[in-house]
Tab-separated table of C-alpha atoms and ligand atoms in Angstrom:
chain	number	residue	atom	x	y	z
A	1127	UNK	CA	9.328	11.682	17.931
A	1128	UNK	CA	6.144	12.534	19.823
A	1129	UNK	CA	7.620	15.718	21.055
A	1130	UNK	CA	8.766	16.313	17.486
A	1131	UNK	CA	5.097	15.955	15.893
A	1132	UNK	CA	3.377	17.919	18.866
A	1133	UNK	CA	6.081	20.651	18.663
A	1134	UNK	CA	5.252	20.897	14.734
A	1135	UNK	CA	1.688	21.002	15.375
A	1136	UNK	CA	2.074	23.604	17.791
A	1137	UNK	CA	4.148	25.478	15.195
A	1138	UNK	CA	1.349	25.380	12.706
A	1139	UNK	CA	-1.184	26.630	14.970
A	1140	UNK	CA	0.967	29.727	16.130
A	1141	UNK	CA	1.615	30.557	12.736
A	1142	UNK	CA	-2.126	30.575	11.369
A	1143	UNK	CA	-2.920	32.536	14.315
A	1144	UNK	CA	-0.579	35.263	13.268
A	1145	UNK	CA	-1.899	35.476	9.740
A	1146	UNK	CA	-2.118	39.379	9.748
A	1147	UNK	CA	0.000	39.692	6.693
A	1148	UNK	CA	3.301	40.850	7.590
A	1149	UNK	CA	5.438	41.506	4.449
A	1150	UNK	CA	8.643	40.029	5.869
A	1151	UNK	CA	10.335	39.113	9.038
A	1152	UNK	CA	14.010	38.627	9.997
A	1153	UNK	CA	15.754	35.500	9.731
A	1154	UNK	CA	16.335	35.597	13.486
A	1155	UNK	CA	12.728	35.631	14.383
A	1156	UNK	CA	12.007	33.091	11.889
A	1157	UNK	CA	8.922	31.358	12.892
A	1158	UNK	CA	7.166	33.719	15.396
A	1159	UNK	CA	6.218	36.446	12.967
A	1160	UNK	CA	6.056	34.440	9.687
A	1161	UNK	CA	3.223	34.216	7.409
A	1162	UNK	CA	2.342	32.938	4.098
A	1163	UNK	CA	3.880	34.656	1.108
A	1164	UNK	CA	0.839	35.952	-1.155
A	1165	UNK	CA	2.678	33.886	-4.286
A	1166	UNK	CA	2.713	30.536	-2.342
A	1167	UNK	CA	0.131	28.838	-4.597
A	1168	UNK	CA	2.454	29.288	-7.667
A	1169	UNK	CA	5.630	27.513	-6.521
A	1170	UNK	CA	4.914	24.473	-9.079
A	1171	UNK	CA	7.159	21.423	-7.629
A	1172	UNK	CA	8.855	23.503	-5.073
A	1173	UNK	CA	5.264	24.072	-3.319
A	1174	UNK	CA	4.589	23.161	0.215
A	1175	UNK	CA	1.909	20.337	0.548
A	1176	UNK	CA	0.101	22.276	3.024
A	1177	UNK	CA	-0.830	24.758	0.128
A	1178	UNK	CA	-2.778	22.061	-1.499
A	1179	UNK	CA	-4.659	21.027	1.612
A	1180	UNK	CA	-4.725	24.186	3.612
A	1181	UNK	CA	-6.822	22.551	6.466
A	1182	UNK	CA	-3.420	20.864	7.333
A	1183	UNK	CA	-1.842	24.057	8.481
A	1184	UNK	CA	-4.214	24.243	11.602
A	1185	UNK	CA	-4.093	20.331	12.240
A	1186	UNK	CA	-1.423	18.517	10.252
A	1187	UNK	CA	-2.861	15.179	11.076
A	1188	UNK	CA	-6.457	15.915	10.375
A	1189	UNK	CA	-8.002	13.508	7.742
A	1190	UNK	CA	-11.447	13.747	6.499
A	1191	UNK	CA	-12.875	10.016	6.230
A	1192	UNK	CA	-16.043	11.148	4.683
A	1193	UNK	CA	-14.174	11.637	1.349
A	1194	UNK	CA	-13.329	7.827	1.454
A	1195	UNK	CA	-17.142	6.720	1.041
A	1196	UNK	CA	-16.751	4.484	-2.218
A	1197	UNK	CA	-20.188	5.467	-2.738
A	1198	UNK	CA	-21.749	1.946	-2.228
A	1199	UNK	CA	-22.579	-0.081	0.827
A	1200	UNK	CA	-20.998	-3.046	2.000
A	1201	UNK	CA	-17.622	-1.915	0.925
A	1202	UNK	CA	-14.365	-3.177	2.461
A	1203	UNK	CA	-10.750	-1.570	1.662
A	1204	UNK	CA	-8.562	-4.505	0.888
A	1205	UNK	CA	-5.445	-2.803	-0.486
A	1206	UNK	CA	-3.911	0.390	-0.948
A	1207	UNK	CA	-1.052	1.365	-3.170
A	1208	UNK	CA	0.444	5.020	-2.412
A	1209	UNK	CA	3.151	6.539	-4.973
A	1210	UNK	CA	4.362	9.164	-3.016
A	1211	UNK	CA	6.949	12.283	-4.112
A	1212	UNK	CA	9.689	12.680	-1.489
A	1213	UNK	CA	9.291	15.277	0.956
A	1214	UNK	CA	10.659	19.200	1.057
A	1215	UNK	CA	14.188	19.251	0.008
A	1216	UNK	CA	17.179	21.521	-0.185
A	1217	UNK	CA	17.674	23.109	-3.756
A	1218	UNK	CA	20.128	21.443	-6.248
A	1219	UNK	CA	23.687	22.735	-6.703
A	1220	UNK	CA	22.779	24.249	-10.006
A	1221	UNK	CA	20.212	26.408	-8.366
A	1222	UNK	CA	22.390	27.293	-5.258
A	1223	UNK	CA	25.034	28.575	-7.524
A	1224	UNK	CA	22.422	30.930	-9.148
A	1225	UNK	CA	21.162	31.811	-5.582
A	1226	UNK	CA	24.813	32.728	-4.731
A	1227	UNK	CA	25.180	34.856	-8.160
A	1228	UNK	CA	21.732	36.832	-7.432
A	1229	UNK	CA	22.636	37.194	-3.676
A	1230	UNK	CA	26.259	38.954	-4.907
A	1231	UNK	CA	24.541	41.053	-7.426
A	1232	UNK	CA	22.009	42.302	-4.739
A	1233	UNK	CA	24.878	43.126	-2.403
A	1234	UNK	CA	27.056	44.639	-4.603
A	1235	UNK	CA	24.482	46.409	-7.241
A	1236	UNK	CA	21.300	47.094	-5.743
A	1237	UNK	CA	20.545	50.578	-4.915
A	1238	UNK	CA	17.066	50.248	-3.471
A	1239	UNK	CA	17.269	51.477	0.185
A	1240	UNK	CA	13.772	50.083	1.361
A	1241	UNK	CA	13.766	48.251	4.225
A	1242	UNK	CA	12.919	44.990	3.029
A	1243	UNK	CA	16.187	45.219	0.628
A	1244	UNK	CA	18.126	46.599	3.445
A	1245	UNK	CA	17.464	43.578	5.573
A	1246	UNK	CA	18.446	41.434	2.709
A	1247	UNK	CA	21.776	43.074	2.402
A	1248	UNK	CA	22.357	43.505	6.368
A	1249	UNK	CA	20.536	40.514	7.981
A	1250	UNK	CA	20.155	37.736	5.120
A	1251	UNK	CA	22.517	35.031	5.033
A	1252	UNK	CA	23.416	33.233	2.124
A	1253	UNK	CA	23.059	29.779	4.187
A	1254	UNK	CA	22.690	27.467	1.265
A	1255	UNK	CA	25.724	25.315	0.505
A	1256	UNK	CA	26.654	23.239	-2.501
A	1257	UNK	CA	27.025	20.112	-0.106
A	1258	UNK	CA	22.712	20.399	0.332
A	1259	UNK	CA	22.404	19.348	-3.221
A	1260	UNK	CA	18.784	18.353	-3.309
A	1261	UNK	CA	18.884	16.458	0.282
A	1262	UNK	CA	15.678	16.042	2.362
A	1263	UNK	CA	15.158	18.584	5.006
A	1264	UNK	CA	13.814	18.044	8.488
A	1265	UNK	CA	10.603	19.415	7.307
A	1266	UNK	CA	10.394	16.952	4.601
A	1267	UNK	CA	11.080	14.050	6.914
A	1268	UNK	CA	8.034	15.520	8.756
A	1269	UNK	CA	5.975	15.611	5.403
A	1270	UNK	CA	6.284	11.694	5.143
A	1271	UNK	CA	5.957	10.978	9.034
A	1272	UNK	CA	2.599	12.990	9.029
A	1273	UNK	CA	1.350	11.475	5.994
A	1274	UNK	CA	2.061	8.327	7.281
A	1275	UNK	CA	0.076	8.885	10.452
A	1276	UNK	CA	-2.787	10.386	8.012
A	1277	UNK	CA	-2.946	7.258	5.752
A	1278	UNK	CA	-3.074	5.141	9.002
A	1279	UNK	CA	-6.151	7.091	10.022
A	1280	UNK	CA	-7.750	6.690	6.679
A	1281	UNK	CA	-7.143	3.069	6.350
A	1282	UNK	CA	-6.945	1.570	9.986
A	1283	UNK	CA	-7.802	-1.829	9.059
A	1284	UNK	CA	-4.813	-1.803	6.332
A	1285	UNK	CA	-2.250	0.366	7.527
A	1286	UNK	CA	-1.927	-1.486	10.860
A	1287	UNK	CA	0.403	-2.422	13.383
A	1288	UNK	CA	-0.489	-6.216	12.582
A	1289	UNK	CA	-0.001	-5.822	9.019
A	1290	UNK	CA	3.433	-4.393	9.504
A	1291	UNK	CA	4.471	-7.112	11.837
A	1292	UNK	CA	3.312	-9.580	9.442
A	1293	UNK	CA	5.014	-7.954	6.551
A	1294	UNK	CA	1.872	-7.113	4.955
A	1295	UNK	CA	2.894	-3.296	4.262
A	1296	UNK	CA	5.674	-3.278	1.330
A	1297	UNK	CA	8.110	-0.412	0.951
A	1298	UNK	CA	10.052	0.460	-2.282
A	1299	UNK	CA	11.946	3.391	-3.117
A	1300	UNK	CA	14.047	5.261	-5.693
A	1301	UNK	CA	17.640	4.770	-4.529
A	1302	UNK	CA	18.003	8.786	-4.394
A	1303	UNK	CA	19.117	9.611	-0.772
A	1304	UNK	CA	15.980	12.290	-0.516
A	1305	UNK	CA	13.557	9.150	-1.373
A	1306	UNK	CA	15.341	6.570	0.989
A	1307	UNK	CA	15.058	9.366	3.762
A	1308	UNK	CA	11.401	9.975	3.082
A	1309	UNK	CA	10.564	6.190	3.229
A	1310	UNK	CA	12.591	5.924	6.439
A	1311	UNK	CA	10.749	8.926	7.809
A	1312	UNK	CA	7.411	7.598	6.791
A	1313	UNK	CA	8.170	4.182	8.586
A	1314	UNK	CA	9.305	6.296	11.677
A	1315	UNK	CA	5.759	7.971	11.493
A	1316	UNK	CA	3.946	4.637	11.768
A	1317	UNK	CA	6.317	3.114	14.475
A	1318	UNK	CA	5.687	6.280	16.528
A	1319	UNK	CA	2.085	6.046	16.196
A	1320	UNK	CA	2.012	2.465	17.158
A	1321	UNK	CA	4.846	3.172	19.743
A	1322	UNK	CA	6.719	-0.119	18.242
A	1323	UNK	CA	10.243	0.648	19.474
A	1324	UNK	CA	11.922	-2.965	18.176
A	1325	UNK	CA	13.979	-2.496	14.909
A	1326	UNK	CA	12.113	-0.919	12.248
A	1327	UNK	CA	11.004	-2.201	8.736
A	1328	UNK	CA	13.049	-2.547	5.499
A	1329	UNK	CA	12.590	-1.143	2.167
A	1330	UNK	CA	13.481	-2.182	-1.163
A	1331	UNK	CA	15.382	0.029	-3.706
A	1332	UNK	CA	13.954	-0.206	-7.077
A	1333	UNK	CA	15.085	2.302	-9.812
A	1334	UNK	CA	13.358	0.659	-12.596
A	1335	UNK	CA	10.031	1.287	-11.405
A	1336	UNK	CA	10.650	4.719	-9.408
A	1337	UNK	CA	13.291	6.265	-11.920
A	1338	UNK	CA	12.109	4.527	-15.149
A	1339	UNK	CA	12.740	7.889	-16.698
A	1340	UNK	CA	16.656	6.999	-16.324
A	1341	UNK	CA	16.371	3.691	-18.117
A	1342	UNK	CA	14.102	4.706	-20.989
A	1343	UNK	CA	16.729	5.013	-23.764
A	1344	UNK	CA	14.085	6.570	-26.242
A	1345	UNK	CA	13.130	9.078	-23.504
A	1346	UNK	CA	16.828	10.131	-22.843
A	1347	UNK	CA	17.717	10.312	-26.565
A	1348	UNK	CA	14.647	12.230	-27.793
A	1349	UNK	CA	13.665	14.278	-24.665
A	1350	UNK	CA	16.408	14.439	-21.751
A	1351	UNK	CA	19.540	14.963	-24.327
A	1352	UNK	CA	17.536	16.882	-27.066
A	1353	UNK	CA	18.025	20.538	-26.860
A	1354	UNK	CA	14.881	21.293	-28.946
A	1355	UNK	CA	12.502	19.150	-26.850
A	1356	UNK	CA	12.010	22.064	-24.561
A	1357	UNK	CA	11.825	24.802	-27.308
A	1358	UNK	CA	8.633	26.256	-25.969
A	1359	UNK	CA	10.322	26.752	-22.692
A	1360	UNK	CA	13.223	28.689	-24.285
A	1361	UNK	CA	10.785	30.581	-26.288
A	1362	UNK	CA	8.819	31.490	-22.967
A	1363	UNK	CA	11.947	32.583	-21.302
A	1364	UNK	CA	12.577	35.085	-24.324
A	1365	UNK	CA	8.934	36.190	-24.119
A	1366	UNK	CA	7.299	39.473	-23.371
A	1367	UNK	CA	5.691	38.161	-20.269
A	1368	UNK	CA	9.202	37.318	-19.079
A	1369	UNK	CA	10.809	40.515	-20.019
A	1370	UNK	CA	7.990	42.525	-17.935
A	1371	UNK	CA	9.068	40.257	-14.973
A	1372	UNK	CA	12.552	40.941	-15.446
A	1373	UNK	CA	11.847	44.665	-15.638
A	1374	UNK	CA	10.016	44.961	-12.682
A	1375	UNK	CA	12.482	42.944	-10.750
A	1376	UNK	CA	15.318	45.455	-12.018
A	1377	UNK	CA	13.092	48.170	-10.954
A	1378	UNK	CA	12.432	46.650	-7.665
A	1379	UNK	CA	16.111	46.230	-6.797
A	1380	UNK	CA	17.327	49.644	-8.705
A	1381	UNK	CA	19.690	47.691	-10.880
A	1382	UNK	CA	20.238	47.893	-14.673
A	1383	UNK	CA	18.040	45.976	-16.617
A	1384	UNK	CA	20.462	43.809	-18.657
A	1385	UNK	CA	21.723	42.586	-15.308
A	1386	UNK	CA	18.523	40.819	-14.663
A	1387	UNK	CA	18.611	37.253	-16.568
A	1388	UNK	CA	15.702	35.012	-16.388
A	1389	UNK	CA	17.746	32.606	-14.391
A	1390	UNK	CA	18.230	35.269	-11.869
A	1391	UNK	CA	14.682	35.976	-11.891
A	1392	UNK	CA	14.083	32.288	-11.356
A	1393	UNK	CA	16.844	32.158	-8.551
A	1394	UNK	CA	14.880	34.942	-6.542
A	1395	UNK	CA	11.254	33.064	-6.961
A	1396	UNK	CA	13.109	29.872	-5.666
A	1397	UNK	CA	14.605	31.848	-2.768
A	1398	UNK	CA	11.281	32.791	-1.898
A	1399	UNK	CA	10.036	29.265	-2.331
A	1400	UNK	CA	12.722	27.408	-0.337
A	1401	UNK	CA	12.817	29.650	2.478
A	1402	UNK	CA	9.053	29.126	2.957
A	1403	UNK	CA	8.994	25.412	2.277
A	1404	UNK	CA	12.086	24.723	4.447
A	1405	UNK	CA	11.952	27.262	7.116
A	1406	UNK	CA	8.568	28.296	7.211
A	1407	UNK	CA	9.410	31.906	6.482
A	1408	UNK	CA	7.850	34.546	4.423
A	1409	UNK	CA	11.276	36.129	3.349
A	1410	UNK	CA	12.125	39.501	2.027
A	1411	UNK	CA	12.942	37.824	-1.395
A	1412	UNK	CA	9.242	37.418	-1.906
A	1413	UNK	CA	9.084	41.204	-2.053
A	1414	UNK	CA	10.229	41.000	-5.664
A	1415	UNK	CA	7.230	39.175	-6.978
A	1416	UNK	CA	3.605	40.045	-6.971
A	1417	UNK	CA	0.813	37.568	-8.016
A	1418	UNK	CA	1.152	38.447	-11.722
A	1419	UNK	CA	4.691	37.925	-11.644
A	1420	UNK	CA	4.460	34.530	-9.874
A	1421	UNK	CA	1.693	33.335	-12.648
A	1422	UNK	CA	4.228	33.804	-15.361
A	1423	UNK	CA	7.054	32.141	-13.472
A	1424	UNK	CA	4.521	29.381	-12.553
A	1425	UNK	CA	3.530	28.604	-16.358
A	1426	UNK	CA	7.499	28.521	-16.953
A	1427	UNK	CA	7.761	25.738	-14.660
A	1428	UNK	CA	4.726	24.000	-15.888
A	1429	UNK	CA	5.714	24.273	-19.420
A	1430	UNK	CA	8.938	22.600	-18.664
A	1431	UNK	CA	7.119	19.533	-16.763
A	1432	UNK	CA	4.646	19.404	-19.630
A	1433	UNK	CA	7.241	19.087	-22.217
A	1434	UNK	CA	9.571	17.063	-20.108
A	1435	UNK	CA	7.358	14.678	-17.977
A	1436	UNK	CA	3.677	15.435	-19.388
A	1437	UNK	CA	1.842	15.359	-22.575
A	1438	UNK	CA	4.439	17.366	-24.628
A	1439	UNK	CA	6.003	14.237	-26.034
A	1440	UNK	CA	4.278	10.663	-26.016
A	1441	UNK	CA	7.604	9.023	-24.562
A	1442	UNK	CA	7.444	10.940	-21.616
A	1443	UNK	CA	3.988	9.314	-20.444
A	1444	UNK	CA	5.171	5.873	-21.968
A	1445	UNK	CA	8.271	5.708	-20.083
A	1446	UNK	CA	5.801	5.020	-17.053
A	1447	UNK	CA	4.522	1.813	-18.624
A	1448	UNK	CA	6.359	-0.570	-16.280
A	1449	UNK	CA	5.210	1.268	-12.988
A	1450	UNK	CA	1.667	1.587	-14.596
A	1451	UNK	CA	1.892	-2.591	-15.183
A	1452	UNK	CA	3.382	-2.961	-11.600
A	1453	UNK	CA	0.253	-1.323	-10.191
A	1454	UNK	CA	-2.179	-3.343	-11.895
A	1455	UNK	CA	-0.241	-6.638	-11.693
A	1456	UNK	CA	-0.569	-5.985	-7.757
A	1457	UNK	CA	-4.377	-5.042	-7.913
A	1458	UNK	CA	-5.161	-7.983	-10.313
A	1459	UNK	CA	-3.105	-10.401	-7.558
A	1460	UNK	CA	-5.202	-8.770	-4.753
A	1461	UNK	CA	-8.290	-9.255	-6.976
A	1462	UNK	CA	-7.423	-13.016	-7.326
A	1463	UNK	CA	-6.364	-13.579	-3.722
A	1464	UNK	CA	-9.453	-12.083	-2.384
A	1465	UNK	CA	-11.579	-14.869	-3.775
A	1466	UNK	CA	-9.728	-17.309	-1.219
A	1467	UNK	CA	-10.126	-14.656	1.400
A	1468	UNK	CA	-6.591	-13.642	2.088
A	1469	UNK	CA	-4.718	-10.663	0.510
A	1470	UNK	CA	-0.892	-11.022	0.999
A	1471	UNK	CA	-0.016	-7.484	0.517
A	1472	UNK	CA	-2.452	-4.921	2.233
A	1473	UNK	CA	-0.667	-2.027	1.430
A	1474	UNK	CA	2.321	-0.942	-0.832
A	1475	UNK	CA	4.245	2.419	-0.277
A	1476	UNK	CA	6.426	3.594	-3.235
A	1477	UNK	CA	8.602	6.645	-2.927
A	1478	UNK	CA	9.948	8.610	-6.034
A	1479	UNK	CA	10.090	11.723	-7.781
A	1480	UNK	CA	7.699	14.409	-9.400
A	1481	UNK	CA	9.256	12.872	-12.409
A	1482	UNK	CA	8.063	9.563	-11.353
A	1483	UNK	CA	4.352	10.660	-10.644
A	1484	UNK	CA	3.702	13.260	-13.554
A	1485	UNK	CA	4.314	10.788	-16.259
A	1486	UNK	CA	1.948	8.008	-14.816
A	1487	UNK	CA	-0.751	10.514	-14.621
A	1488	UNK	CA	-0.313	11.588	-17.961
A	1489	UNK	CA	-0.373	8.036	-19.013
A	1490	UNK	CA	-3.462	7.478	-17.429
A	1491	UNK	CA	-5.208	10.505	-18.769
A	1492	UNK	CA	-5.070	12.778	-15.937
A	1493	UNK	CA	-4.946	16.554	-16.109
A	1494	UNK	CA	-5.118	16.605	-19.843
A	1495	UNK	CA	-5.874	20.154	-21.620
A	1496	UNK	CA	-7.297	20.346	-24.897
A	1497	UNK	CA	-4.880	22.911	-26.064
A	1498	UNK	CA	-1.021	22.183	-25.504
A	1499	UNK	CA	0.844	24.394	-23.385
A	1500	UNK	CA	2.884	26.733	-25.428
A	1501	UNK	CA	5.150	29.749	-25.069
A	1502	UNK	CA	2.464	31.850	-26.823
A	1503	UNK	CA	-0.694	31.116	-25.287
A	1504	UNK	CA	-0.006	31.901	-21.699
A	1505	UNK	CA	-3.157	34.056	-21.893
A	1506	UNK	CA	-5.442	31.276	-22.956
A	1507	UNK	CA	-4.021	29.006	-20.130
A	1508	UNK	CA	-5.256	30.428	-17.001
A	1509	UNK	CA	-7.714	27.894	-16.342
A	1510	UNK	CA	-5.350	24.877	-17.653
A	1511	UNK	CA	-5.733	21.726	-15.430
A	1512	UNK	CA	-1.914	20.821	-15.861
A	1513	UNK	CA	-1.070	23.013	-12.632
A	1514	UNK	CA	2.016	21.129	-11.021
A	1515	UNK	CA	1.626	23.722	-7.816
A	1516	UNK	CA	-1.869	21.687	-7.472
A	1517	UNK	CA	-0.346	18.305	-8.544
A	1518	UNK	CA	3.036	17.633	-7.531
A	1519	UNK	CA	4.134	19.652	-4.204
A	1520	UNK	CA	6.578	17.983	-1.909
A	1521	UNK	CA	5.203	14.717	-0.482
A	1522	UNK	CA	2.533	14.584	-3.384
A	1523	UNK	CA	0.727	11.472	-3.567
A	1524	UNK	CA	-1.445	9.149	-5.926
A	1525	UNK	CA	-3.307	6.677	-3.569
A	1526	UNK	CA	-5.280	3.545	-5.271
A	1527	UNK	CA	-7.430	1.999	-2.891
A	1528	UNK	CA	-9.198	-1.387	-3.876
A	1529	UNK	CA	-12.548	-2.330	-2.158
A	1530	UNK	CA	-14.354	-5.440	-1.943
A	1531	UNK	CA	-18.053	-4.648	-2.306
A	1532	UNK	CA	-21.092	-7.027	-2.437
A	1533	UNK	CA	-21.272	-6.241	-6.444
A	1534	UNK	CA	-17.526	-6.732	-6.809
A	1535	UNK	CA	-14.412	-4.999	-6.606
A	1536	UNK	CA	-14.076	-1.140	-6.827
A	1537	UNK	CA	-11.078	1.115	-7.235
A	1538	UNK	CA	-10.995	4.714	-5.957
A	1539	UNK	CA	-8.380	7.087	-6.774
A	1540	UNK	CA	-7.090	9.921	-4.553
A	1541	UNK	CA	-4.384	12.672	-5.529
A	1542	UNK	CA	-2.828	14.148	-2.387
A	1543	UNK	CA	-5.803	12.837	-0.013
A	1544	UNK	CA	-8.578	14.146	-2.666
A	1545	UNK	CA	-10.718	11.838	-4.425
A	1546	UNK	CA	-10.402	12.204	-8.167
A	1547	UNK	CA	-12.475	10.467	-10.877
A	1548	UNK	CA	-10.547	8.286	-13.668
A	1549	UNK	CA	-10.792	10.184	-16.956
A	1550	UNK	CA	-13.859	9.117	-18.829
A	1551	UNK	CA	-15.649	7.271	-15.720
A	1552	UNK	CA	-18.092	9.287	-14.034
A	1553	UNK	CA	-18.017	7.247	-10.629
A	1554	UNK	CA	-16.335	7.978	-7.302
A	1555	UNK	CA	-15.134	4.433	-7.185
A	1556	UNK	CA	-15.945	2.409	-10.388
A	1557	UNK	CA	-15.867	-1.298	-10.434
A	1558	UNK	CA	-12.077	-2.364	-10.829
A	1559	UNK	CA	-13.460	-4.256	-14.163
A	1560	UNK	CA	-14.763	-1.014	-15.624
A	1561	UNK	CA	-11.363	0.565	-14.897
A	1562	UNK	CA	-9.364	-2.194	-16.678
A	1563	UNK	CA	-11.793	-1.923	-19.397
A	1564	UNK	CA	-10.926	1.802	-19.602
A	1565	UNK	CA	-7.431	1.103	-19.709
A	1566	UNK	CA	-7.550	-1.980	-21.753
A	1567	UNK	CA	-5.170	-0.720	-24.694
A	1568	UNK	CA	-2.554	-0.008	-22.179
A	1569	UNK	CA	-2.977	-3.127	-20.243
A	1570	UNK	CA	-2.478	-4.848	-23.337
A	1571	UNK	CA	0.339	-2.828	-24.940
A	1572	UNK	CA	2.408	-0.175	-23.316
A	1573	UNK	CA	5.634	-2.540	-23.301
A	1574	UNK	CA	8.510	-0.629	-21.513
A	1575	UNK	CA	11.164	-2.414	-23.643
A	1576	UNK	CA	9.347	-1.682	-26.781
A	1577	UNK	CA	8.349	1.916	-26.185
A	1578	UNK	CA	11.712	2.685	-24.822
A	1579	UNK	CA	13.837	1.299	-27.706
A	1580	UNK	CA	15.841	4.059	-29.029
A	1581	UNK	CA	14.520	5.949	-32.283
A	1582	UNK	CA	17.903	5.505	-34.027
A	1583	UNK	CA	19.401	2.229	-33.356
A	1584	UNK	CA	23.051	2.321	-32.851
A	1585	UNK	CA	24.896	1.304	-36.062
A	1586	UNK	CA	27.942	0.045	-34.407
A	1587	UNK	CA	26.110	-2.599	-33.095
A	1588	UNK	CA	25.719	-4.116	-36.685
A	1589	UNK	CA	28.941	-4.388	-37.586
B	2023	NAG	C1	7.359	40.327	16.214
B	2023	NAG	O1	7.030	41.196	15.412
B	2023	NAG	C2	6.732	42.360	16.473
B	2023	NAG	C3	6.294	43.717	15.667
B	2023	NAG	O2	6.922	43.627	14.438
B	2023	NAG	C4	7.752	42.485	17.313
B	2023	NAG	O3	7.460	43.681	18.074
B	2023	NAG	C5	8.003	41.524	18.275
B	2023	NAG	O4	9.305	41.527	18.953
B	2023	NAG	C6	8.354	40.178	17.198
B	2023	NAG	N1	8.590	39.013	17.824
B	2023	NAG	C7	9.656	38.477	17.700
B	2023	NAG	C8	9.601	36.892	18.753
B	2023	NAG	O5	10.496	38.604	17.104
B	2024	NAG	C1	-15.234	16.331	4.465
B	2024	NAG	O1	-15.589	16.103	3.134
B	2024	NAG	C2	-17.095	16.451	2.787
B	2024	NAG	C3	-17.157	15.634	1.450
B	2024	NAG	O2	-16.420	16.516	0.287
B	2024	NAG	C4	-17.525	17.737	2.943
B	2024	NAG	O3	-18.668	17.708	2.666
B	2024	NAG	C5	-17.053	18.002	4.382
B	2024	NAG	O4	-17.299	19.274	4.490
B	2024	NAG	C6	-15.627	17.812	4.800
B	2024	NAG	N1	-15.416	18.140	6.255
B	2024	NAG	C7	-14.351	18.912	6.824
B	2024	NAG	C8	-14.274	19.044	8.012
B	2024	NAG	O5	-13.629	19.465	5.978
B	2025	NAG	C1	14.015	16.399	-30.815
B	2025	NAG	O1	12.965	17.124	-30.313
B	2025	NAG	C2	12.147	17.670	-31.460
B	2025	NAG	C3	10.957	18.528	-31.068
B	2025	NAG	O2	10.018	17.740	-30.509
B	2025	NAG	C4	11.824	16.766	-32.430
B	2025	NAG	O3	11.332	16.979	-33.582
B	2025	NAG	C5	13.021	15.750	-32.880
B	2025	NAG	O4	12.616	14.546	-33.476
B	2025	NAG	C6	13.687	15.476	-31.608
B	2025	NAG	N1	15.211	14.726	-31.942
B	2025	NAG	C7	15.539	13.450	-31.527
B	2025	NAG	C8	16.764	13.329	-31.810
B	2025	NAG	O5	14.768	12.744	-31.132
């Protein structure tokens, strides 16, 4: 593990020194000549964590502890809950199939003889296979190993070997293999840091908390299985903005325009993002897009998340009520225990999905734009705050830090290791009571069972 960590650091160092923009490089020479695709900031939920925090490119273990000052004197961190997305993963079967179709089309029909396209045809291998289906990749394990070390550096008194040994660090994960593998990697990061070699810590699987979206019947009926719930996404796929991207891609490849569907455009965009996220490659596929194209495709992905996981439908947010209460129940418990001087759970690590983090952020009022994201207001939304590339890259994390201060308990929130103020509270780390007051309606309501009751009851049950 030590060598894996240092090797990785070295890799990133090498690659930041080689920042001279090379437009592509061949697969065989992968890491040496690689650089960052010009469109890397637009990959949405398929983006690399390092694009959100570029200082990590030089030193993947660096933390800026001065960010943590709760802005008050005499404060001691007494509890941390971190809700973390799994690390970098392979594409799912659906996207692997699209990539295969795109690759076949390029091999058979693309007439352009530019070097980058010849490289795709002669050197690039379609190495994605269907069995990879969404599994965590080695980079994804590193995402979590490194995040664990950084969080331990941020909170040395809480994320400590002693607390791990005395079971005061709790690990909870979604049942999906990529999440379980992520939490195991996170634990490896800690064990390696503390040179602990005995059998590692355990984890609990809890889909009610970490995959609440599957269990919320109203969400499944009204959004997941409702063809019109994502109408704005379908409209945007047929928009003038998207047509221009299709036309430019057809021209780049020199294939007839009508062969390039929005799905194939997206497959190419995904290929560029996966080659980069998984292998740190600026692949020749990235040549198909300029920054304007990438902004259109980013918007398409944000629209989907907005309508499926964000503010688009109220049930998206409400489906996270159980996770919200779980968080505040735990903070309340700590608030109670601290009066007796002993906190039983110092750290809680919860691993889930982008689909876990986004509804909770929306429930709590983060990244709410005044104007809803729709198919026809792309031009107005350049400055939107709902930007999944910034919010939920791989290994995205929501960290809640409870401090015991002379004037009472305070709560600080960090998104991806950057402090973020709670909506409508103008303080870096407000009193915990102020936060509770702000969310009082949710704290007294937001009942998962009730919110998730299907809108149309199943009449057969009444017979
Ligand atoms: C990197 O690229 C340069 C120039 O394109 C080439 O001369 C060199 O051999 C490449 N390095 C490796 C390790 O492939
Ligand atoms: C750390 O964060 C502080 C506060 O935002 C900032 O002023 C400082 O420049 C940062 N230091 C580094 C090394 O990034
Ligand atoms: C499906 O979504 C549309 C658009 O949001 C909504 O008007 C409709 O009520 C939904 N249908 C069901 C069955 O929930």
